[in-house]
PDB file of C-alpha atoms in Angstrom:
ATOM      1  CA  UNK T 124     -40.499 166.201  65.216  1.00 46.00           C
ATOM      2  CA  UNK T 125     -41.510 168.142  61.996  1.00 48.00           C
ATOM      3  CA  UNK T 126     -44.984 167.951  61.942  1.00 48.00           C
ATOM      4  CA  UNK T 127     -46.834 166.963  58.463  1.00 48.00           C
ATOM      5  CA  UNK T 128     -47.799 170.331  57.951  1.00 68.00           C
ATOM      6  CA  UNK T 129     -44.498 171.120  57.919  1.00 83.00           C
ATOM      7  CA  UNK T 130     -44.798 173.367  61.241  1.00 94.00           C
ATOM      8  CA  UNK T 131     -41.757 172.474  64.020  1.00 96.00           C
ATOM      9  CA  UNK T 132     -43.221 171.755  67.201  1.00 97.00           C
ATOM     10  CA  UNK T 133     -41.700 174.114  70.103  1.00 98.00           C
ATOM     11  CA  UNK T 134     -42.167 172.985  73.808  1.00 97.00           C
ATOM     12  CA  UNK T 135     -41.849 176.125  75.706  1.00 94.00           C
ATOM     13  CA  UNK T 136     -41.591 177.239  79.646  1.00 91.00           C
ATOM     14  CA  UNK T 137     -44.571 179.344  80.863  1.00 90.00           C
ATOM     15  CA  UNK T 138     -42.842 180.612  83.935  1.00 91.00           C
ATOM     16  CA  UNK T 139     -42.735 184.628  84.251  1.00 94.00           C
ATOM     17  CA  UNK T 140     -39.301 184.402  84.043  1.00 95.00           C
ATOM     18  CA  UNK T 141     -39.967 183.100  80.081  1.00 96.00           C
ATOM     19  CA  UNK T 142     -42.286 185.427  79.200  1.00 97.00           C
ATOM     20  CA  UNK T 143     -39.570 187.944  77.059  1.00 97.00           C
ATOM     21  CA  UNK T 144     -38.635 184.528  75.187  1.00 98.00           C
ATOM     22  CA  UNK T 145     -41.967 183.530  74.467  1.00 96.00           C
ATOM     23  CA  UNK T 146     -44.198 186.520  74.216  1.00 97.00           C
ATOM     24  CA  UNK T 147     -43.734 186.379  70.241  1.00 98.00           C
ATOM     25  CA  UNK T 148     -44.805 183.085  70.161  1.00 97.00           C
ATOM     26  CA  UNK T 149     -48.205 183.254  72.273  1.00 95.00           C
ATOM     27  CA  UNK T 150     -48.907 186.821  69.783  1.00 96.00           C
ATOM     28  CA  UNK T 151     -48.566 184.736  66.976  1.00 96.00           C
ATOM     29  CA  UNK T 152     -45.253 186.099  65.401  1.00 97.00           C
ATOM     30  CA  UNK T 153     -44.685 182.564  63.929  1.00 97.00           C
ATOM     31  CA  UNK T 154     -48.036 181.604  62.816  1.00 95.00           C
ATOM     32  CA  UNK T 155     -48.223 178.735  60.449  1.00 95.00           C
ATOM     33  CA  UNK T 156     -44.411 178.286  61.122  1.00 96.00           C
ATOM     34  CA  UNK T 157     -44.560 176.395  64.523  1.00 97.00           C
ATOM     35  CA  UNK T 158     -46.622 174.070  66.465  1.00 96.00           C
ATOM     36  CA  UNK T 159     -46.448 175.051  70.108  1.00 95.00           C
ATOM     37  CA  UNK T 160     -46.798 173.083  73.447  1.00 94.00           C
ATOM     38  CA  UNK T 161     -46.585 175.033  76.827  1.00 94.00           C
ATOM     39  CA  UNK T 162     -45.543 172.979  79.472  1.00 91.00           C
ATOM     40  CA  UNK T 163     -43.449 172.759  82.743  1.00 86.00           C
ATOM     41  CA  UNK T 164     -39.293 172.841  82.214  1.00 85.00           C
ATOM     42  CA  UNK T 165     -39.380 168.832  83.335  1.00 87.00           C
ATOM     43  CA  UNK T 166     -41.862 167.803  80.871  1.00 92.00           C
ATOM     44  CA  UNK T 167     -40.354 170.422  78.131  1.00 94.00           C
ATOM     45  CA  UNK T 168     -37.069 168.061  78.544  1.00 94.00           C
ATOM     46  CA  UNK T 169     -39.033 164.766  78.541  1.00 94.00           C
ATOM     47  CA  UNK T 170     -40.452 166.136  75.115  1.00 95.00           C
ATOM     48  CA  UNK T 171     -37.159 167.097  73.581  1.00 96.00           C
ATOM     49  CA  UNK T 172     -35.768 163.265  74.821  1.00 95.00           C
ATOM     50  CA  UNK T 173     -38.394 161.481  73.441  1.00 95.00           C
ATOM     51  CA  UNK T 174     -38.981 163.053  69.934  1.00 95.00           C
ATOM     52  CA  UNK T 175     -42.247 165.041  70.760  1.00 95.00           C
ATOM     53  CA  UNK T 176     -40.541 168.077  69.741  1.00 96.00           C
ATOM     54  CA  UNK T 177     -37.859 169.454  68.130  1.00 97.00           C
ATOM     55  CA  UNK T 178     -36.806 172.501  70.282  1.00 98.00           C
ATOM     56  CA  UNK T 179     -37.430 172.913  73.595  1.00 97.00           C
ATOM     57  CA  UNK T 180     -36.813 175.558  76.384  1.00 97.00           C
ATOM     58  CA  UNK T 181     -34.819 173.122  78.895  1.00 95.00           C
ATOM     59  CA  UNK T 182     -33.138 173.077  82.480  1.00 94.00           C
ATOM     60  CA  UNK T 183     -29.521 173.193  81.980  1.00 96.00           C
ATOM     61  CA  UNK T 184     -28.904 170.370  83.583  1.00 96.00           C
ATOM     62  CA  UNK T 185     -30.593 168.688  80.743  1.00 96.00           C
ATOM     63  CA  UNK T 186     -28.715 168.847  78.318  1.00 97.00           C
ATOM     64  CA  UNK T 187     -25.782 166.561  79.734  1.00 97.00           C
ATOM     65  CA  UNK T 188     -28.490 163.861  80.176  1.00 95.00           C
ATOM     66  CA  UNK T 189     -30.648 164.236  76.171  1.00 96.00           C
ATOM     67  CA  UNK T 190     -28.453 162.998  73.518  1.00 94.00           C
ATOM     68  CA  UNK T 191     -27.864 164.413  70.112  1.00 93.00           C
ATOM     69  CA  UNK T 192     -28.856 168.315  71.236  1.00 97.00           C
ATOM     70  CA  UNK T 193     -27.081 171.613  70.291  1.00 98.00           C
ATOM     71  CA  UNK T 194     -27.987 174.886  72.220  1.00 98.00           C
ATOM     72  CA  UNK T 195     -29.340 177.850  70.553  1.00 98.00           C
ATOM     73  CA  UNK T 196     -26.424 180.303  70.671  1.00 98.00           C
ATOM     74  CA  UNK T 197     -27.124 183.413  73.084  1.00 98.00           C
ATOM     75  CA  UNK T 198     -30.156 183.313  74.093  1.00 98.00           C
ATOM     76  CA  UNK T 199     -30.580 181.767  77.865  1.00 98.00           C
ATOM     77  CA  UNK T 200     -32.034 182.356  80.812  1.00 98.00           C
ATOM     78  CA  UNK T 201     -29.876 183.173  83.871  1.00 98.00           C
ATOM     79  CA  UNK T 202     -29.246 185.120  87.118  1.00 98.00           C
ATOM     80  CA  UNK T 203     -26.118 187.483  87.945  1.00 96.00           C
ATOM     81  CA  UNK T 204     -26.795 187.904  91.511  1.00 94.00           C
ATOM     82  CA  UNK T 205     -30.010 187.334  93.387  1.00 96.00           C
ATOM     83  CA  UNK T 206     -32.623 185.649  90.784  1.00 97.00           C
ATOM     84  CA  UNK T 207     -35.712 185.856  93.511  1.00 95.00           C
ATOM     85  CA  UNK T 208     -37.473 182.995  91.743  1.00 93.00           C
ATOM     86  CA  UNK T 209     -35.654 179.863  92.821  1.00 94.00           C
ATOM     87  CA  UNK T 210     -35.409 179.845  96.906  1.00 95.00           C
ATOM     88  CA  UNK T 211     -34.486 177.512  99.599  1.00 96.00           C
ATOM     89  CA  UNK T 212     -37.174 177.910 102.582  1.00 96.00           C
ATOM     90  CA  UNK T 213     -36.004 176.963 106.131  1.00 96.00           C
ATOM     91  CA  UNK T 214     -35.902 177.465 109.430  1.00 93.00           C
ATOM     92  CA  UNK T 215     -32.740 175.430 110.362  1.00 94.00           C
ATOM     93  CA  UNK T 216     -29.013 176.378 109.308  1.00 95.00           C
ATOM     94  CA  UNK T 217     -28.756 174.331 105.788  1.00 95.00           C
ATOM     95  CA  UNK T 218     -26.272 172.374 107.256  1.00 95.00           C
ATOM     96  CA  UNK T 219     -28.379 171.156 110.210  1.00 97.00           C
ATOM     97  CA  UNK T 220     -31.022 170.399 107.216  1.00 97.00           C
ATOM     98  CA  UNK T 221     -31.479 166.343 106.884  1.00 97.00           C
ATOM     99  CA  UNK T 222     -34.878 166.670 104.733  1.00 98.00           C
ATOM    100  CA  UNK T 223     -35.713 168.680 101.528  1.00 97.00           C
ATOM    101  CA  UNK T 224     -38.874 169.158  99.546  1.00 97.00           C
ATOM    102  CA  UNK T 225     -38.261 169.266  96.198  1.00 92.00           C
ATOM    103  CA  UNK T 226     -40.358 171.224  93.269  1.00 79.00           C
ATOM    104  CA  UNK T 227     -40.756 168.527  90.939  1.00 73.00           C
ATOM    105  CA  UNK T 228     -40.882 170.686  88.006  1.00 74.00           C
ATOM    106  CA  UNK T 229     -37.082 172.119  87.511  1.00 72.00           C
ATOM    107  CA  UNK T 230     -34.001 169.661  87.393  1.00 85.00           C
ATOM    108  CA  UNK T 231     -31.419 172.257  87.026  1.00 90.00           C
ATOM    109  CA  UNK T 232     -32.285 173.961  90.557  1.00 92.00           C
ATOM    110  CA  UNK T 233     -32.326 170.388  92.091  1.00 93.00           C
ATOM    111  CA  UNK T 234     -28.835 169.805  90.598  1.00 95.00           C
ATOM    112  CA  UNK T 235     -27.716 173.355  91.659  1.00 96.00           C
ATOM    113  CA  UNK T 236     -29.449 172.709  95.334  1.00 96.00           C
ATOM    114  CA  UNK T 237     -27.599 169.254  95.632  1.00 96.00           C
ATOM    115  CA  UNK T 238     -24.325 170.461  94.175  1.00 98.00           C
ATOM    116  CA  UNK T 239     -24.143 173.143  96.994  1.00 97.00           C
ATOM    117  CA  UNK T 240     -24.586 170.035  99.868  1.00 96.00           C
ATOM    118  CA  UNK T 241     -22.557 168.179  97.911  1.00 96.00           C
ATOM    119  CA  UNK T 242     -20.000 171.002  98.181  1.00 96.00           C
ATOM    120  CA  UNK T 243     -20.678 172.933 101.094  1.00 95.00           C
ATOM    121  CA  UNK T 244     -21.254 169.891 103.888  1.00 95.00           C
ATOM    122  CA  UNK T 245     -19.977 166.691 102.028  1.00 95.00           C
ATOM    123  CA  UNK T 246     -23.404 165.215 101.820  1.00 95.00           C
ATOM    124  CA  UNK T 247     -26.955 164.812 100.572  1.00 95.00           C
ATOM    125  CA  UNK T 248     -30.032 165.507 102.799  1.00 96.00           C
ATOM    126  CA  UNK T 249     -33.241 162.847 101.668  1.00 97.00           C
ATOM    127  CA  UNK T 250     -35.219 164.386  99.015  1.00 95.00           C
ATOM    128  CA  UNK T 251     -39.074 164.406  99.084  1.00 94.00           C
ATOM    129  CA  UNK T 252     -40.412 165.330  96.017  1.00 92.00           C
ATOM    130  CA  UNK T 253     -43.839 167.459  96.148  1.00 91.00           C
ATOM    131  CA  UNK T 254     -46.419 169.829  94.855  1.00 87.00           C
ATOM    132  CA  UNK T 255     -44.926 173.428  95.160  1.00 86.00           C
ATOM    133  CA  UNK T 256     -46.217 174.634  97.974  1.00 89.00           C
ATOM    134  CA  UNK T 257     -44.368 176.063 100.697  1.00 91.00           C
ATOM    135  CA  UNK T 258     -46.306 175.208 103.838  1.00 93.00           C
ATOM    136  CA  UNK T 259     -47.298 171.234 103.000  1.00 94.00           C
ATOM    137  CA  UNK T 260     -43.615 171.192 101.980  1.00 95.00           C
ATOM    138  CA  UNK T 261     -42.393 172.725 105.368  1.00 95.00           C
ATOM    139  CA  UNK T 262     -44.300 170.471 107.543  1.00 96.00           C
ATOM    140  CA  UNK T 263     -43.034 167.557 105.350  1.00 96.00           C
ATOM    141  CA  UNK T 264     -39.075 168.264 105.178  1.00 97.00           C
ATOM    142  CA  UNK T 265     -36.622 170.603 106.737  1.00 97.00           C
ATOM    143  CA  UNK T 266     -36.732 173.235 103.744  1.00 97.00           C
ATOM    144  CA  UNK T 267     -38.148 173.045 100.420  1.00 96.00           C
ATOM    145  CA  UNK T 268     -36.833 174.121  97.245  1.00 96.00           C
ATOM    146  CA  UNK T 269     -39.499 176.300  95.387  1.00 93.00           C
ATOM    147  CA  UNK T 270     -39.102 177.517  91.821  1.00 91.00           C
ATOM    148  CA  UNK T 271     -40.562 179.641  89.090  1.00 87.00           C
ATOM    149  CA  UNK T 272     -43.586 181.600  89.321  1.00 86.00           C
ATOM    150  CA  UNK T 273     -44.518 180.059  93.079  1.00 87.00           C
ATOM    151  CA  UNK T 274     -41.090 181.344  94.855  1.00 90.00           C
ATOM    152  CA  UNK T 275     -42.492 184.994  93.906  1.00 89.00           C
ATOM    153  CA  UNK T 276     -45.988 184.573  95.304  1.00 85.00           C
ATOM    154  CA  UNK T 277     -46.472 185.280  98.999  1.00 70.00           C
ATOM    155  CA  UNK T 278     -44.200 183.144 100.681  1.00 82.00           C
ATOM    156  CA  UNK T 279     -43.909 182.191 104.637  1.00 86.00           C
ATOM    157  CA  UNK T 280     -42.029 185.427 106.618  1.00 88.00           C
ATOM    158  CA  UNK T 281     -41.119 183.020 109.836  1.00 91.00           C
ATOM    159  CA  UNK T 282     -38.636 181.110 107.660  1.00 94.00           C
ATOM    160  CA  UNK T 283     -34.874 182.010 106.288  1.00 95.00           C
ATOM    161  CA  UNK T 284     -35.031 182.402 102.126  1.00 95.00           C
ATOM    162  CA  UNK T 285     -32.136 181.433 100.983  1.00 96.00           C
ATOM    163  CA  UNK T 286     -31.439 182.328  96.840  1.00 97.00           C
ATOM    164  CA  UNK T 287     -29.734 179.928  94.554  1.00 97.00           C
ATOM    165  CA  UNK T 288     -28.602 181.685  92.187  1.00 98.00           C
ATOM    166  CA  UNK T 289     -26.665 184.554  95.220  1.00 98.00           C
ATOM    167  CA  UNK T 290     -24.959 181.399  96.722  1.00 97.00           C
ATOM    168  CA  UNK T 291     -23.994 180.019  92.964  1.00 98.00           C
ATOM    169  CA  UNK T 292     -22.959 183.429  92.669  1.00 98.00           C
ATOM    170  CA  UNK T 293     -20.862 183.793  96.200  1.00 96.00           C
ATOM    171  CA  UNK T 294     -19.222 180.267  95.662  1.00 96.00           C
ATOM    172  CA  UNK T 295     -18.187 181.302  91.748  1.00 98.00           C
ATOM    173  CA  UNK T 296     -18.265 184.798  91.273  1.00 98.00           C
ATOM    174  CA  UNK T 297     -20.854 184.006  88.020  1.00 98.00           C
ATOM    175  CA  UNK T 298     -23.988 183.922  87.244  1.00 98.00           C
ATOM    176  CA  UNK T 299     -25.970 181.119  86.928  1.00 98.00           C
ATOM    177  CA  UNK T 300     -27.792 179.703  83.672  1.00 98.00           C
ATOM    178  CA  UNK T 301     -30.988 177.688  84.585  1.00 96.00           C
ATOM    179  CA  UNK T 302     -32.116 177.404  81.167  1.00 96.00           C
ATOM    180  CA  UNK T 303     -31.322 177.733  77.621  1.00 97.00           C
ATOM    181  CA  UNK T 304     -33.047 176.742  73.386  1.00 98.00           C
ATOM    182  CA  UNK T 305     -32.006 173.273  73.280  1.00 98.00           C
ATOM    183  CA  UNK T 306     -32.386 172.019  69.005  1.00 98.00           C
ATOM    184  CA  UNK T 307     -32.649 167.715  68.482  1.00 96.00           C
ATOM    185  CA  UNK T 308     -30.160 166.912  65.592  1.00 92.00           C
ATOM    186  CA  UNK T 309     -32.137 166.718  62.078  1.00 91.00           C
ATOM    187  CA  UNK T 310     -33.773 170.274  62.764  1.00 94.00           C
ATOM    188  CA  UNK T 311     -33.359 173.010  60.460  1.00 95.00           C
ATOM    189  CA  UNK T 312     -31.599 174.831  62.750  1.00 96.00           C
ATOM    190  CA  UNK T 313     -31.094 177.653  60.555  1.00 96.00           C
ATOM    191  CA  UNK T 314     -34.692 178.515  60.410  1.00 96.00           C
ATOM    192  CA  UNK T 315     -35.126 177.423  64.553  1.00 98.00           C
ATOM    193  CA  UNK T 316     -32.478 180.430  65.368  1.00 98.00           C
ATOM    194  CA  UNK T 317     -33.731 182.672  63.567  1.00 98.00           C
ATOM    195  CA  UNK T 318     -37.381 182.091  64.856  1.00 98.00           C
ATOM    196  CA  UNK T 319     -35.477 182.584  68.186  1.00 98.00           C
ATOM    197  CA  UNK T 320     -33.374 185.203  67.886  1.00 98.00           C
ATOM    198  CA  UNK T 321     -36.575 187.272  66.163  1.00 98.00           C
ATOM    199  CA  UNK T 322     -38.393 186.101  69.682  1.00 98.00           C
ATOM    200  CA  UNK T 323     -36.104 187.170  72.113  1.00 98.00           C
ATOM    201  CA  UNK T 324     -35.695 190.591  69.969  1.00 98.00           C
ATOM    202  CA  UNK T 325     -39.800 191.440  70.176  1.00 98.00           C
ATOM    203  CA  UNK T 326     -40.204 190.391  74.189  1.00 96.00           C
ATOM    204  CA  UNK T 327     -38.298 192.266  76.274  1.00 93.00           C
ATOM    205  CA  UNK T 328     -39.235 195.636  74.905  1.00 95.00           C
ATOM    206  CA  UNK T 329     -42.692 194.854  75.329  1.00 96.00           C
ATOM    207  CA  UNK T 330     -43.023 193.797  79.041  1.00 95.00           C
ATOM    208  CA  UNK T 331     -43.401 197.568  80.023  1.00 92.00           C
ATOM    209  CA  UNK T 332     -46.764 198.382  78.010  1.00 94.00           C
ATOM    210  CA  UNK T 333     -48.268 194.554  78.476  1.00 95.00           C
ATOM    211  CA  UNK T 334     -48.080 195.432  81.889  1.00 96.00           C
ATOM    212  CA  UNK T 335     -52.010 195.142  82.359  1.00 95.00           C
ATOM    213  CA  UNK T 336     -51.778 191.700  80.502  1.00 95.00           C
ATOM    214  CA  UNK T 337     -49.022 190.157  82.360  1.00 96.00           C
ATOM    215  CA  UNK T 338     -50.132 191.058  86.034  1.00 95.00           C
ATOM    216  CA  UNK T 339     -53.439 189.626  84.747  1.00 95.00           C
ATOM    217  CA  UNK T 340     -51.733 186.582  84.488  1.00 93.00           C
ATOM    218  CA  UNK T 341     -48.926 187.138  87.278  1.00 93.00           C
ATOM    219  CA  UNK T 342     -50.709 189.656  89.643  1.00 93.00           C
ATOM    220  CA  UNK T 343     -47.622 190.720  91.614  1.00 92.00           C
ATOM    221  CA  UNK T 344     -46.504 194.256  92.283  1.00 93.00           C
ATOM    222  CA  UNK T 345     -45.830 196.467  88.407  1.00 95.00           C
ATOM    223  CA  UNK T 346     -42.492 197.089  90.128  1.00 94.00           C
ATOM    224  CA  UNK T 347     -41.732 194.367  91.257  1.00 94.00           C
ATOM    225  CA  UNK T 348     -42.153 192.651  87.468  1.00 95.00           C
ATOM    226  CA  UNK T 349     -40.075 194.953  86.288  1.00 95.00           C
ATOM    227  CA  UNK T 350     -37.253 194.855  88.662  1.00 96.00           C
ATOM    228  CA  UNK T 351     -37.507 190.939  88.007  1.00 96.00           C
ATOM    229  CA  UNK T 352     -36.980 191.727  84.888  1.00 96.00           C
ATOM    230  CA  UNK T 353     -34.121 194.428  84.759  1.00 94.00           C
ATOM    231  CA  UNK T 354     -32.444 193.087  87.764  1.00 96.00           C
ATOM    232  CA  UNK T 355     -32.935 189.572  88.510  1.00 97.00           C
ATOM    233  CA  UNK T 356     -33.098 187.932  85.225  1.00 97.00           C
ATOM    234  CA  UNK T 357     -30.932 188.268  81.961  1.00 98.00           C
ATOM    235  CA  UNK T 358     -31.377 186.776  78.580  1.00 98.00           C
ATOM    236  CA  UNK T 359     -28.306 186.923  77.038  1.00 98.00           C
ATOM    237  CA  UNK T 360     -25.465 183.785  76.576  1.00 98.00           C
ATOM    238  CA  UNK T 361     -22.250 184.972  77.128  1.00 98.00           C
ATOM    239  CA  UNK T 362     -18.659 184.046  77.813  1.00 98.00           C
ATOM    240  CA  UNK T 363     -19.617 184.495  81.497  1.00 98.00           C
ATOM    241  CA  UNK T 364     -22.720 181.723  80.828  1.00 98.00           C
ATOM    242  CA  UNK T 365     -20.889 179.420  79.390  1.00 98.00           C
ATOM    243  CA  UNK T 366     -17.869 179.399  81.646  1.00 98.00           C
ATOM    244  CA  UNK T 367     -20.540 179.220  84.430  1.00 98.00           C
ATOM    245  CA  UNK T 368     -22.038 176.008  82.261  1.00 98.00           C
ATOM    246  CA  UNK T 369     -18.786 174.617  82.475  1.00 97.00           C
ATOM    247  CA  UNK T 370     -18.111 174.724  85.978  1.00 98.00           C
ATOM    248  CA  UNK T 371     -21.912 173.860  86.775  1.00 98.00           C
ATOM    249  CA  UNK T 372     -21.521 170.542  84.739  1.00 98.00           C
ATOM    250  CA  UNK T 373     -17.845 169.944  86.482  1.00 98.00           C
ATOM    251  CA  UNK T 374     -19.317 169.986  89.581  1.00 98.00           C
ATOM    252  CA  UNK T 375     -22.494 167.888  88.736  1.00 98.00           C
ATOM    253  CA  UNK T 376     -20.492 165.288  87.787  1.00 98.00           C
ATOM    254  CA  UNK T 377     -18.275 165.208  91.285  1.00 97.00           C
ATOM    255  CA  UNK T 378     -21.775 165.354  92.637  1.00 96.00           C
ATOM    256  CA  UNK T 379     -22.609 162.158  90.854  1.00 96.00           C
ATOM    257  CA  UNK T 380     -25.221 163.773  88.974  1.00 96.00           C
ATOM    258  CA  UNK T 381     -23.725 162.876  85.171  1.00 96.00           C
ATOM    259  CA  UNK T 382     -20.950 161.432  83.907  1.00 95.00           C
ATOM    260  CA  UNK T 383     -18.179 162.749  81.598  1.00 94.00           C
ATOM    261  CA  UNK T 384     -20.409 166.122  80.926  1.00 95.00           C
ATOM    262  CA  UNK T 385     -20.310 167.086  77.224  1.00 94.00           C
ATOM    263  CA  UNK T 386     -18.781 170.743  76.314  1.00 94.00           C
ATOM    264  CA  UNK T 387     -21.749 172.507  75.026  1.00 94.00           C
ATOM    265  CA  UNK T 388     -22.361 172.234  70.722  1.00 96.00           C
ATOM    266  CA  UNK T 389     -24.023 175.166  69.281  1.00 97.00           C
ATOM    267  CA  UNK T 390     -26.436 175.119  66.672  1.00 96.00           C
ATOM    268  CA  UNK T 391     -25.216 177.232  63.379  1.00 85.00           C
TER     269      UNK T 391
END
């Protein structure tokens, strides 16, 4: 919703892997211009579906399931190849796996995780949803799916890591968009993009010389940020994206995840 000040209330991902999108934001680019909430990619959906906000930083997946959105145009965030930040921990071939521990805080890497059973093996392990964290979720389940800024802490070395975005990849020869600006109809989406495309142009060139900053907040390896960064990660919505979108929501719905997926609608 527009606030009464006028300000338009933002719900935004504080993963690592946002950081370049929302870097303007915490430096107070758009000060007296937006009202911001910082919360996980779940609850930033929840937000956008019940009115709470008017553009949030959403799981894919989402989308096919919030009415009345349109998607920022090219501006996302996605994986090529390996992505390093949403893993599958096991010990057990996955198609031996009969129990999964879910991260409860990303839908899109659930969806992705049970389209490639779905796909792969022809059908669905039991789901245990948990706290992120990988040796409760071990002793609980077969393998746990663990997202975000916890799959690039120290994780278990006794166990096979599997990458979600590599096997997306290997399956469809494209990368794989986990999560995009999603804008609730009656926004002034004119003035939303072009708070987000002024974002997404002051981030990225800035990771290198916040570097004391952000391993403050992340404390992982300087080179290992920015190979995360450089390597693993990509901002930009493409043709590649969206034909990846398209065959992400085809297979969701075989899945029996949505039904009759929507093309995406672009905000202008």
């Amino acid at each position: 919703m527009t606030l009464a000040n006028g300000l338009i209330h933002f719900s935004i991902i504080d993963y690592l892997n946002a950081l370049p999108l929302n870097m303007a934001f915490k430096d107070g680019l758009f000060e007296g211009q937006v009202d911001l909430t910082f919360d996980y990619p779940s609850q930033c959906a929840d937000n956008l579906a019940s009115g709470r906000c008017e553009v949030g930083l959403i799981s894919s997946i989402e989308y096919q399931r919030i009415a009345n959105l349109r998607i920022a145009p090219g501006i996302c965030i996605a994986s090529r190849h390996e992505v390093r930040s949403v893993l599958i921990l096991t010990r057990k071939p996955l198609s031996d796996v009969k129990t999964v521990a879910l991260d409860r805080f990303s839908r899109s890497s659930v969806a992705l995780l049970r389209i490639l059973f779905h796909r792969r093996f022809g059908f669905q392990p039991q789901f245990i949803t948990m706290t992120p964290q990988a040796e409760p979720m071990l002793a609980e389940a077969d393998a746990a799916l663990i997202i975000g800024d916890a799959a690039l802490r120290a994780l278990p070395q006794d166990v096979d890591h599997i990458d979600l975005a590599r096997e997306w990849n290997r399956d469809t020869g494209l990368p794989f968009v986990f999560a995009f600006w999603a804008i609730r109809r009656g926004a002034n989406t004119a003035a939303v993009c072009d708070i987000l495309n002024r974002a997404k142009a002051y981030g990225m060139p800035r990771i290198a010389t916040r570097m004391d900053d952000i391993r403050a907040r992340w404390p992982l390896p300087e080179n290992d940020i920015l190979d995360y960064f450089h390597t693993n990660i990509h901002y930009d919505l493409g043709e590649p994206e969206l034909a990846s979108l398209a065959l992400f929501y085809r297979y969701a719905e075989e899945a029996g995840l949505i039904k009759h997926p929507s093309p995406p609608r672009f905000a202008t």
